[in-house]
Coordinates of N, CA and C in Angstrom, one line a residue:
R1 N 35.9 -25.0 -17.0 CA 35.8 -26.4 -17.1 C 34.8 -26.9 -16.0
E2 N 34.8 -26.3 -14.8 CA 33.9 -26.7 -13.8 C 32.5 -26.6 -14.3
F3 N 32.2 -25.5 -15.0 CA 30.8 -25.3 -15.5 C 30.5 -26.4 -16.6
E4 N 31.5 -26.8 -17.4 CA 31.2 -27.8 -18.4 C 30.9 -29.1 -17.7
A5 N 31.6 -29.4 -16.7 CA 31.4 -30.7 -15.9 C 30.0 -30.7 -15.3
A6 N 29.7 -29.5 -14.7 CA 28.4 -29.4 -14.1 C 27.3 -29.5 -15.1
E7 N 27.5 -28.9 -16.3 CA 26.5 -29.0 -17.3 C 26.2 -30.4 -17.8
R8 N 27.3 -31.2 -17.9 CA 27.2 -32.6 -18.3 C 26.4 -33.4 -17.2
A9 N 26.7 -33.1 -15.9 CA 26.0 -33.8 -14.9 C 24.5 -33.4 -14.9
L10 N 24.2 -32.2 -15.2 CA 22.8 -31.8 -15.2 C 22.1 -32.4 -16.4
V11 N 22.8 -32.5 -17.5 CA 22.2 -33.2 -18.6 C 21.9 -34.7 -18.3
H12 N 22.8 -35.3 -17.6 CA 22.6 -36.7 -17.2 C 21.4 -36.8 -16.2
C13 N 21.2 -35.8 -15.4 CA 20.1 -35.8 -14.5 C 18.8 -35.3 -15.1
Q14 N 18.9 -34.8 -16.3 CA 17.8 -34.2 -17.0 C 17.2 -33.0 -16.3
D15 N 18.1 -32.3 -15.7 CA 17.7 -31.0 -15.0 C 17.8 -29.9 -16.0
Y16 N 16.8 -29.7 -16.7 CA 16.8 -28.7 -17.8 C 16.9 -27.3 -17.3
A17 N 16.2 -27.0 -16.2 CA 16.3 -25.6 -15.6 C 17.8 -25.4 -15.2
G18 N 18.4 -26.4 -14.6 CA 19.8 -26.3 -14.2 C 20.7 -26.1 -15.3
I19 N 20.4 -26.7 -16.4 CA 21.2 -26.6 -17.6 C 21.2 -25.2 -18.1
Q20 N 20.0 -24.6 -18.2 CA 19.9 -23.2 -18.7 C 20.6 -22.3 -17.7
F21 N 20.5 -22.5 -16.4 CA 21.2 -21.7 -15.5 C 22.7 -21.7 -15.7
A22 N 23.2 -23.0 -15.9 CA 24.7 -23.1 -16.1 C 25.1 -22.4 -17.4
K23 N 24.3 -22.5 -18.4 CA 24.7 -21.8 -19.7 C 24.7 -20.3 -19.5
R24 N 23.7 -19.8 -18.7 CA 23.7 -18.3 -18.5 C 24.8 -17.8 -17.7
V25 N 25.2 -18.6 -16.6 CA 26.3 -18.2 -15.7 C 27.6 -18.2 -16.4
Q26 N 27.8 -19.2 -17.3 CA 29.0 -19.3 -18.1 C 29.3 -18.1 -18.9
K27 N 28.3 -17.4 -19.3 CA 28.4 -16.2 -20.2 C 28.8 -15.0 -19.4
L28 N 28.7 -15.0 -18.0 CA 29.1 -13.9 -17.2 C 30.6 -13.7 -17.3
D29 N 31.1 -12.4 -17.3 CA 32.5 -12.2 -17.5 C 33.3 -12.0 -16.3
S30 N 32.6 -12.3 -15.1 CA 33.3 -12.1 -13.8 C 33.2 -13.4 -13.0
A31 N 34.3 -13.9 -12.5 CA 34.3 -15.1 -11.7 C 33.5 -14.8 -10.4
Q32 N 33.7 -13.6 -9.9 CA 33.0 -13.2 -8.6 C 31.5 -13.2 -8.8
L33 N 31.1 -12.6 -10.0 CA 29.6 -12.6 -10.3 C 29.1 -14.0 -10.5
Q34 N 29.9 -14.8 -11.2 CA 29.5 -16.2 -11.3 C 29.3 -16.9 -10.0
Q35 N 30.2 -16.7 -9.1 CA 30.1 -17.3 -7.7 C 28.9 -16.8 -7.0
A36 N 28.6 -15.5 -7.1 CA 27.4 -15.0 -6.4 C 26.1 -15.6 -7.0
E37 N 26.1 -15.7 -8.3 CA 24.9 -16.3 -9.0 C 24.7 -17.8 -8.5
V38 N 25.8 -18.5 -8.4 CA 25.7 -19.9 -8.0 C 25.2 -20.0 -6.5
L39 N 25.7 -19.1 -5.7 CA 25.3 -19.1 -4.3 C 23.8 -18.8 -4.2
A40 N 23.3 -17.8 -5.0 CA 21.9 -17.5 -5.0 C 21.1 -18.7 -5.5
H41 N 21.6 -19.4 -6.5 CA 20.9 -20.5 -7.1 C 20.8 -21.7 -6.1
L42 N 21.8 -21.8 -5.3 CA 21.8 -22.9 -4.3 C 21.1 -22.5 -3.0
G43 N 20.6 -21.3 -2.9 CA 19.8 -20.9 -1.7 C 20.6 -20.2 -0.7
D44 N 21.8 -20.0 -0.9 CA 22.6 -19.2 0.1 C 22.5 -17.7 -0.2
F45 N 21.4 -17.2 0.2 CA 21.1 -15.8 -0.2 C 21.9 -14.8 0.6
E46 N 22.3 -15.1 1.8 CA 23.2 -14.2 2.6 C 24.6 -14.2 1.9
G47 N 25.0 -15.4 1.5 CA 26.3 -15.4 0.8 C 26.3 -14.7 -0.5
A48 N 25.2 -14.8 -1.2 CA 25.1 -14.2 -2.5 C 25.0 -12.7 -2.3
E49 N 24.3 -12.2 -1.4 CA 24.2 -10.8 -1.1 C 25.6 -10.2 -0.8
Q50 N 26.3 -10.9 0.1 CA 27.6 -10.4 0.5 C 28.6 -10.4 -0.7
A51 N 28.4 -11.3 -1.6 CA 29.3 -11.4 -2.8 C 28.9 -10.2 -3.7
Y52 N 27.7 -9.9 -3.9 CA 27.3 -8.8 -4.7 C 27.8 -7.5 -4.1
L53 N 27.7 -7.3 -2.8 CA 28.1 -6.1 -2.2 C 29.6 -5.9 -2.3
A54 N 30.3 -7.1 -2.2 CA 31.8 -7.0 -2.3 C 32.2 -6.6 -3.7
M55 N 31.4 -6.8 -4.7 CA 31.7 -6.3 -6.0 C 31.2 -4.9 -6.3
D56 N 30.6 -4.3 -5.2 CA 30.0 -3.0 -5.4 C 28.8 -3.1 -6.3
R57 N 28.0 -4.2 -6.2 CA 26.8 -4.4 -7.0 C 25.6 -4.4 -6.1
R58 N 25.4 -3.3 -5.4 CA 24.3 -3.2 -4.5 C 23.0 -3.5 -5.3
D59 N 22.9 -3.0 -6.5 CA 21.7 -3.2 -7.3 C 21.3 -4.6 -7.5
L60 N 22.3 -5.5 -7.6 CA 22.0 -6.9 -7.7 C 21.6 -7.5 -6.4
A61 N 22.1 -7.0 -5.3 CA 21.7 -7.5 -4.0 C 20.3 -7.1 -3.8
V62 N 19.9 -5.8 -4.1 CA 18.5 -5.3 -4.0 C 17.6 -6.2 -4.9
D63 N 18.0 -6.5 -6.1 CA 17.2 -7.3 -7.0 C 16.9 -8.7 -6.4
L64 N 17.9 -9.2 -5.8 CA 17.8 -10.6 -5.2 C 16.8 -10.5 -4.1
R65 N 16.9 -9.6 -3.2 CA 16.0 -9.5 -2.1 C 14.6 -9.2 -2.5
A66 N 14.4 -8.4 -3.6 CA 13.1 -8.1 -4.1 C 12.5 -9.3 -4.7
R67 N 13.2 -10.1 -5.4 CA 12.7 -11.4 -6.0 C 12.3 -12.3 -4.9
L68 N 13.0 -12.3 -3.7 CA 12.6 -13.1 -2.6 C 11.5 -12.6 -1.8
G69 N 11.1 -11.3 -2.0 CA 10.0 -10.7 -1.2 C 10.5 -10.3 0.1
D70 N 11.8 -10.1 0.3 CA 12.4 -9.7 1.6 C 12.4 -8.2 1.6
W71 N 11.3 -7.6 1.8 CA 11.2 -6.1 1.7 C 11.9 -5.4 2.8
F72 N 12.0 -6.0 3.9 CA 12.7 -5.3 5.0 C 14.2 -5.1 4.6
R73 N 14.7 -6.2 4.0 CA 16.1 -6.1 3.6 C 16.3 -5.1 2.4
V74 N 15.3 -5.1 1.5 CA 15.3 -4.2 0.4 C 15.4 -2.7 0.9
V75 N 14.6 -2.4 1.9 CA 14.6 -1.1 2.4 C 16.0 -0.8 3.0
A76 N 16.5 -1.7 3.8 CA 17.8 -1.5 4.4 C 18.9 -1.3 3.4
L77 N 18.9 -2.1 2.3 CA 19.9 -2.0 1.3 C 19.8 -0.6 0.5
L78 N 18.6 -0.2 0.2 CA 18.4 1.0 -0.5 C 18.7 2.2 0.3
Q79 N 18.4 2.2 1.6 CA 18.7 3.3 2.5 C 20.1 3.4 2.8
G80 N 20.8 2.2 2.7 CA 22.2 2.2 3.1 C 23.1 2.6 1.9
G81 N 22.5 2.7 0.7 CA 23.3 3.2 -0.4 C 22.4 3.6 -1.5
A82 N 21.6 4.6 -1.2 CA 20.5 5.0 -2.2 C 21.2 5.5 -3.5
G83 N 20.5 5.1 -4.6 CA 21.0 5.5 -5.9 C 19.8 6.0 -6.7
A84 N 20.1 6.7 -7.8 CA 19.1 7.2 -8.7 C 18.2 6.1 -9.2
G85 N 16.9 6.3 -9.3 CA 16.0 5.3 -9.8 C 15.5 4.3 -8.8
D86 N 15.8 4.5 -7.5 CA 15.4 3.6 -6.5 C 14.1 4.0 -5.8
D87 N 13.6 5.2 -6.1 CA 12.4 5.6 -5.4 C 11.2 4.7 -5.6
A88 N 11.0 4.3 -6.8 CA 9.8 3.4 -7.0 C 9.9 2.1 -6.3
L89 N 11.1 1.5 -6.3 CA 11.3 0.3 -5.6 C 11.2 0.5 -4.1
L90 N 11.7 1.6 -3.6 CA 11.6 1.9 -2.1 C 10.1 2.0 -1.7
K91 N 9.4 2.7 -2.5 CA 7.9 2.9 -2.3 C 7.2 1.5 -2.2
R92 N 7.6 0.7 -3.2 CA 7.0 -0.7 -3.3 C 7.3 -1.5 -2.0
A93 N 8.6 -1.3 -1.6 CA 9.0 -2.1 -0.4 C 8.3 -1.6 0.9
W94 N 8.2 -0.3 1.1 CA 7.5 0.2 2.2 C 6.0 -0.2 2.2
D95 N 5.4 -0.2 1.0 CA 4.0 -0.6 1.0 C 3.8 -2.1 1.3
A96 N 4.7 -2.9 0.8 CA 4.7 -4.3 1.1 C 4.9 -4.5 2.6
I97 N 5.8 -3.7 3.3 CA 6.0 -3.9 4.7 C 4.7 -3.5 5.4
G98 N 4.0 -2.4 5.0 CA 2.8 -2.0 5.6 C 1.7 -3.1 5.4
D99 N 1.7 -3.7 4.3 CA 0.7 -4.8 4.1 C 1.1 -6.0 5.0
Y100 N 2.4 -6.3 5.2 CA 2.8 -7.4 6.0 C 2.3 -7.2 7.5
Y101 N 2.4 -5.9 8.0 CA 2.0 -5.7 9.3 C 0.4 -5.6 9.4
A102 N -0.2 -5.1 8.4 CA -1.7 -5.0 8.4 C -2.3 -6.4 8.4
E103 N -1.7 -7.3 7.6 CA -2.2 -8.7 7.6 C -2.0 -9.4 8.9
R104 N -1.1 -9.0 9.7 CA -0.8 -9.6 11.0 C -1.5 -8.7 12.2
R105 N -2.4 -7.9 11.8 CA -3.2 -7.0 12.7 C -2.2 -6.2 13.7
R106 N -1.3 -5.6 13.0 CA -0.4 -4.7 13.8 C -0.5 -3.3 13.1
P107 N -1.6 -2.6 13.3 CA -1.9 -1.4 12.6 C -0.9 -0.3 12.9
A108 N -0.4 -0.2 14.1 CA 0.5 0.9 14.4 C 1.8 0.8 13.6
K109 N 2.3 -0.4 13.4 CA 3.5 -0.6 12.6 C 3.1 -0.4 11.1
A110 N 1.9 -0.9 10.7 CA 1.5 -0.7 9.3 C 1.4 0.8 9.0
L111 N 0.9 1.6 10.0 CA 0.8 3.0 9.8 C 2.1 3.7 9.5
Q112 N 3.1 3.3 10.3 CA 4.5 3.8 10.1 C 5.0 3.5 8.8
A113 N 4.8 2.3 8.2 CA 5.2 2.0 6.9 C 4.5 2.8 5.8
Y114 N 3.2 2.8 5.9 CA 2.4 3.6 4.9 C 2.7 5.1 4.9
E115 N 3.1 5.6 6.1 CA 3.4 7.0 6.2 C 4.6 7.3 5.3
Q116 N 5.5 6.3 5.1 CA 6.7 6.5 4.3 C 6.3 6.8 2.8
T117 N 5.2 6.3 2.4 CA 4.8 6.4 1.0 C 3.5 7.2 0.7
G118 N 2.8 7.6 1.8 CA 1.6 8.2 1.6 C 0.5 7.4 1.0
N119 N 0.6 6.1 1.3 CA -0.4 5.1 0.8 C -1.8 5.4 1.4
A120 N -2.7 6.0 0.7 CA -3.9 6.5 1.2 C -4.8 5.3 1.7
R121 N -4.9 4.3 0.9 CA -5.7 3.1 1.3 C -5.2 2.5 2.6
G122 N -3.9 2.3 2.6 CA -3.2 1.7 3.8 C -3.4 2.6 5.0
L123 N -3.2 3.9 4.8 CA -3.3 4.9 6.0 C -4.7 4.8 6.5
A124 N -5.7 4.9 5.6 CA -7.1 4.9 6.1 C -7.4 3.6 6.9
E125 N -7.0 2.5 6.4 CA -7.3 1.2 7.1 C -6.6 1.2 8.5
A126 N -5.3 1.7 8.5 CA -4.6 1.7 9.8 C -5.2 2.6 10.8
Y127 N -5.6 3.8 10.3 CA -6.3 4.8 11.2 C -7.6 4.2 11.8
Y128 N -8.3 3.6 10.9 CA -9.6 3.0 11.3 C -9.4 1.8 12.3
A129 N -8.4 1.0 12.0 CA -8.1 -0.1 13.0 C -7.7 0.4 14.3
L130 N -6.9 1.5 14.3 CA -6.5 2.1 15.6 C -7.5 3.0 16.2
E131 N -8.7 3.1 15.6 CA -9.7 4.0 16.1 C -9.2 5.5 16.2
D132 N -8.3 5.8 15.3 CA -7.8 7.2 15.3 C -8.6 8.0 14.2
Y133 N -9.8 8.4 14.6 CA -10.7 9.1 13.7 C -10.2 10.5 13.4
T134 N -9.5 11.1 14.3 CA -8.9 12.4 14.0 C -7.9 12.3 12.8
G135 N -7.2 11.2 12.8 CA -6.2 10.9 11.7 C -7.0 10.7 10.4
L136 N -8.1 10.0 10.5 CA -8.9 9.9 9.3 C -9.4 11.2 8.8
E137 N -9.8 12.1 9.7 CA -10.3 13.4 9.3 C -9.1 14.2 8.6
R138 N -7.9 14.1 9.2 CA -6.8 14.8 8.6 C -6.5 14.2 7.2
L139 N -6.7 12.9 7.0 CA -6.5 12.3 5.7 C -7.5 12.8 4.7
A140 N -8.7 12.9 5.2 CA -9.8 13.4 4.3 C -9.5 14.8 3.8
A141 N -8.9 15.6 4.7 CA -8.6 17.0 4.3 C -7.3 17.2 3.5
S142 N -6.5 16.1 3.5 CA -5.2 16.3 2.8 C -5.1 15.6 1.5
L143 N -6.0 14.6 1.2 CA -6.0 13.9 -0.1 C -6.3 14.8 -1.2
P144 N -5.8 14.6 -2.4 CA -6.2 15.5 -3.5 C -7.7 15.4 -3.8
E145 N -8.3 16.5 -4.2 CA -9.7 16.4 -4.6 C -9.9 15.5 -5.7
G146 N -11.0 14.7 -5.6 CA -11.3 13.7 -6.6 C -10.7 12.4 -6.4
S147 N -9.8 12.3 -5.4 CA -9.1 11.0 -5.1 C -10.1 10.0 -4.7
Q148 N -10.1 8.8 -5.3 CA -11.1 7.8 -5.1 C -11.0 7.2 -3.6
E149 N -9.8 7.4 -3.0 CA -9.7 6.9 -1.6 C -10.6 7.8 -0.7
L150 N -11.0 9.0 -1.1 CA -11.9 9.8 -0.3 C -13.2 9.1 0.0
R151 N -13.7 8.3 -0.9 CA -14.9 7.5 -0.6 C -14.7 6.6 0.5
Q152 N -13.6 5.8 0.5 CA -13.3 4.9 1.6 C -13.3 5.6 2.9
V153 N -12.6 6.8 2.9 CA -12.4 7.6 4.2 C -13.8 8.1 4.6
G154 N -14.6 8.6 3.7 CA -15.9 9.1 4.0 C -16.8 8.0 4.6
D155 N -16.8 6.8 4.0 CA -17.5 5.7 4.5 C -17.1 5.3 5.9
M156 N -15.8 5.3 6.2 CA -15.3 5.0 7.5 C -15.8 6.0 8.5
L157 N -15.7 7.3 8.2 CA -16.1 8.3 9.1 C -17.6 8.3 9.4
A158 N -18.4 8.0 8.3 CA -19.8 7.9 8.5 C -20.2 6.8 9.4
T159 N -19.5 5.7 9.2 CA -19.8 4.5 10.0 C -19.7 4.7 11.5
V160 N -18.7 5.6 11.9 CA -18.5 5.8 13.3 C -19.2 7.1 13.8
G161 N -20.1 7.7 12.9 CA -20.9 8.8 13.3 C -20.3 10.1 13.2
M162 N -19.2 10.2 12.5 CA -18.5 11.5 12.3 C -18.9 12.2 11.1
A163 N -20.1 12.9 11.1 CA -20.7 13.5 10.0 C -19.9 14.5 9.3
D164 N -19.3 15.4 10.1 CA -18.5 16.5 9.6 C -17.3 16.0 8.7
G165 N -16.6 15.1 9.3 CA -15.5 14.5 8.5 C -15.9 13.8 7.3
A166 N -17.1 13.1 7.4 CA -17.6 12.3 6.2 C -18.0 13.3 5.1
V167 N -18.6 14.5 5.5 CA -19.0 15.5 4.5 C -17.8 16.0 3.8
V168 N -16.7 16.3 4.6 CA -15.5 16.8 3.9 C -15.0 15.8 2.9
A169 N -14.9 14.5 3.3 CA -14.4 13.5 2.4 C -15.3 13.4 1.1
Y170 N -16.6 13.3 1.3 CA -17.5 13.1 0.1 C -17.5 14.4 -0.8
T171 N -17.5 15.5 -0.2 CA -17.6 16.8 -1.0 C -16.3 17.0 -1.8
R172 N -15.1 16.6 -1.1 CA -13.9 16.7 -1.8 C -13.7 15.7 -2.9
L173 N -14.5 14.6 -2.7 CA -14.5 13.6 -3.8 C -15.4 14.1 -5.0
G174 N -16.3 15.0 -4.6 CA -17.2 15.5 -5.7 C -18.6 14.8 -5.6
D175 N -18.8 14.0 -4.6 CA -20.1 13.3 -4.4 C -20.9 14.0 -3.3
V176 N -21.5 15.1 -3.6 CA -22.3 15.8 -2.6 C -23.5 15.0 -2.2
A177 N -24.1 14.2 -3.1 CA -25.2 13.4 -2.7 C -24.9 12.4 -1.6
A178 N -23.7 11.8 -1.7 CA -23.2 10.9 -0.6 C -23.1 11.7 0.7
A179 N -22.6 12.9 0.6 CA -22.5 13.8 1.8 C -23.8 14.0 2.5
V180 N -24.8 14.4 1.6 CA -26.2 14.6 2.1 C -26.7 13.3 2.7
R181 N -26.5 12.2 2.0 CA -27.0 10.9 2.5 C -26.4 10.6 3.9
A182 N -25.1 10.8 4.1 CA -24.5 10.6 5.4 C -25.1 11.4 6.4
C183 N -25.4 12.7 6.1 CA -26.0 13.6 7.1 C -27.3 13.1 7.5
T184 N -28.2 12.7 6.6 CA -29.5 12.2 6.9 C -29.5 11.0 7.7
E185 N -28.6 10.1 7.4 CA -28.5 8.8 8.1 C -28.0 9.0 9.5
L186 N -27.2 10.1 9.7 CA -26.7 10.4 11.1 C -27.6 11.5 11.8
Q187 N -28.8 11.7 11.2 CA -29.7 12.7 11.8 C -29.2 14.1 11.8
Q188 N -28.3 14.4 10.9 CA -27.8 15.8 10.9 C -28.6 16.6 9.8
W189 N -29.9 16.8 10.1 CA -30.8 17.3 9.1 C -30.4 18.8 8.6
A190 N -30.0 19.6 9.6 CA -29.7 21.0 9.2 C -28.5 21.0 8.2
A191 N -27.5 20.1 8.5 CA -26.4 20.1 7.6 C -26.8 19.5 6.2
A192 N -27.6 18.5 6.2 CA -28.1 17.9 5.0 C -28.8 19.0 4.1
V193 N -29.7 19.7 4.7 CA -30.5 20.7 4.0 C -29.5 21.8 3.5
A194 N -28.6 22.3 4.3 CA -27.6 23.3 3.9 C -26.8 22.9 2.7
L195 N -26.4 21.6 2.8 CA -25.6 21.1 1.6 C -26.4 21.1 0.4
A196 N -27.7 20.5 0.5 CA -28.5 20.4 -0.7 C -28.8 21.8 -1.3
E197 N -29.1 22.8 -0.4 CA -29.3 24.1 -0.9 C -28.1 24.8 -1.5
Q198 N -27.0 24.6 -0.9 CA -25.7 25.2 -1.4 C -25.4 24.6 -2.8
H199 N -25.6 23.3 -3.0 CA -25.3 22.7 -4.3 C -26.5 22.5 -5.2
R200 N -27.6 23.1 -4.8 CA -28.8 23.1 -5.6 C -29.2 21.7 -6.0
L201 N -29.3 20.8 -5.1 CA -29.7 19.5 -5.4 C -31.2 19.4 -5.5
P202 N -31.7 18.6 -6.4 CA -33.2 18.5 -6.6 C -34.0 18.0 -5.4
E203 N -33.4 17.4 -4.4 CA -34.1 16.8 -3.3 C -34.2 17.8 -2.1
V204 N -34.0 19.1 -2.3 CA -34.1 20.1 -1.3 C -35.5 20.0 -0.6
E205 N -36.5 20.1 -1.4 CA -37.9 20.1 -0.8 C -38.1 18.9 0.0
R206 N -37.7 17.7 -0.5 CA -38.0 16.5 0.2 C -37.2 16.5 1.5
L207 N -36.0 17.0 1.5 CA -35.2 17.0 2.7 C -35.8 18.0 3.7
L208 N -36.3 19.1 3.3 CA -36.9 20.1 4.2 C -38.2 19.5 4.8
A209 N -38.9 18.7 4.0 CA -40.1 18.0 4.6 C -39.7 17.0 5.7
R210 N -38.7 16.2 5.4 CA -38.2 15.3 6.4 C -37.6 16.0 7.6
Y211 N -36.9 17.1 7.4 CA -36.4 17.8 8.5 C -37.5 18.4 9.4
A212 N -38.5 18.9 8.7 CA -39.6 19.5 9.5 C -40.3 18.4 10.3
D213 N -40.5 17.2 9.7 CA -41.1 16.1 10.4 C -40.2 15.7 11.6
H214 N -38.9 15.7 11.4 CA -38.0 15.3 12.5 C -38.1 16.3 13.6
L215 N -38.2 17.6 13.3 CA -38.3 18.7 14.4 C -39.7 18.6 15.1
L216 N -40.7 18.3 14.3 CA -42.0 18.2 15.0 C -42.1 17.0 16.0
K217 N -41.4 15.9 15.6 CA -41.4 14.8 16.5 C -40.6 15.1 17.8
A218 N -39.6 16.0 17.6 CA -38.8 16.4 18.7 C -39.4 17.6 19.5
G219 N -40.6 18.1 19.0 CA -41.3 19.2 19.7 C -40.7 20.5 19.3
R220 N -40.1 20.6 18.2 CA -39.5 21.9 17.7 C -40.0 22.3 16.4
T221 N -39.7 23.5 15.9 CA -40.0 23.9 14.6 C -38.8 24.5 13.9
I222 N -38.9 24.6 12.5 CA -37.8 25.1 11.7 C -37.7 26.6 12.0

């Protein structure tokens, strides 16, 4: 009867979203669940969560927090009562927490979150922001071959002059030309020539000529 009265009031106020909510809640077969849904609708999210948990409906509490974007609470709820099928949501939550910290320029905290999921993009950006280039090199060596994130890692390592790490990233990506280019840009001519010869790239002769010119200018020979 209370729902019927509420529905009449909502009709009078022309609150059509509220009318649909009232109709939906009326169909629920549990008074406790109805109460929890009303609390959530009214913005009492703490009360709604506690009501869900009191009914042993952690899944509904998790769903509520996920809809609110409260990923810290999602993690706490999932880890406090993990169930089958939660892995994807837990990963999504940790990645969102990593993004939260990254956007606020707190890379150390972002790194901790991304480590929970192995988010390669997030890890690369966090390592780079922390100037942890050894971490970037480890990431380059650990990512699956062909992973597109290897290009990002290679670019970062090349930018800070770490040719060896960049070569690892680009070659594991399958882009030997990028590895050779990084070596030439960083004046690592011997490495560039060795790579080109090893992979039989057509620019070997051109690289040898540039390498020879570089050595001559330095007063050395091949």
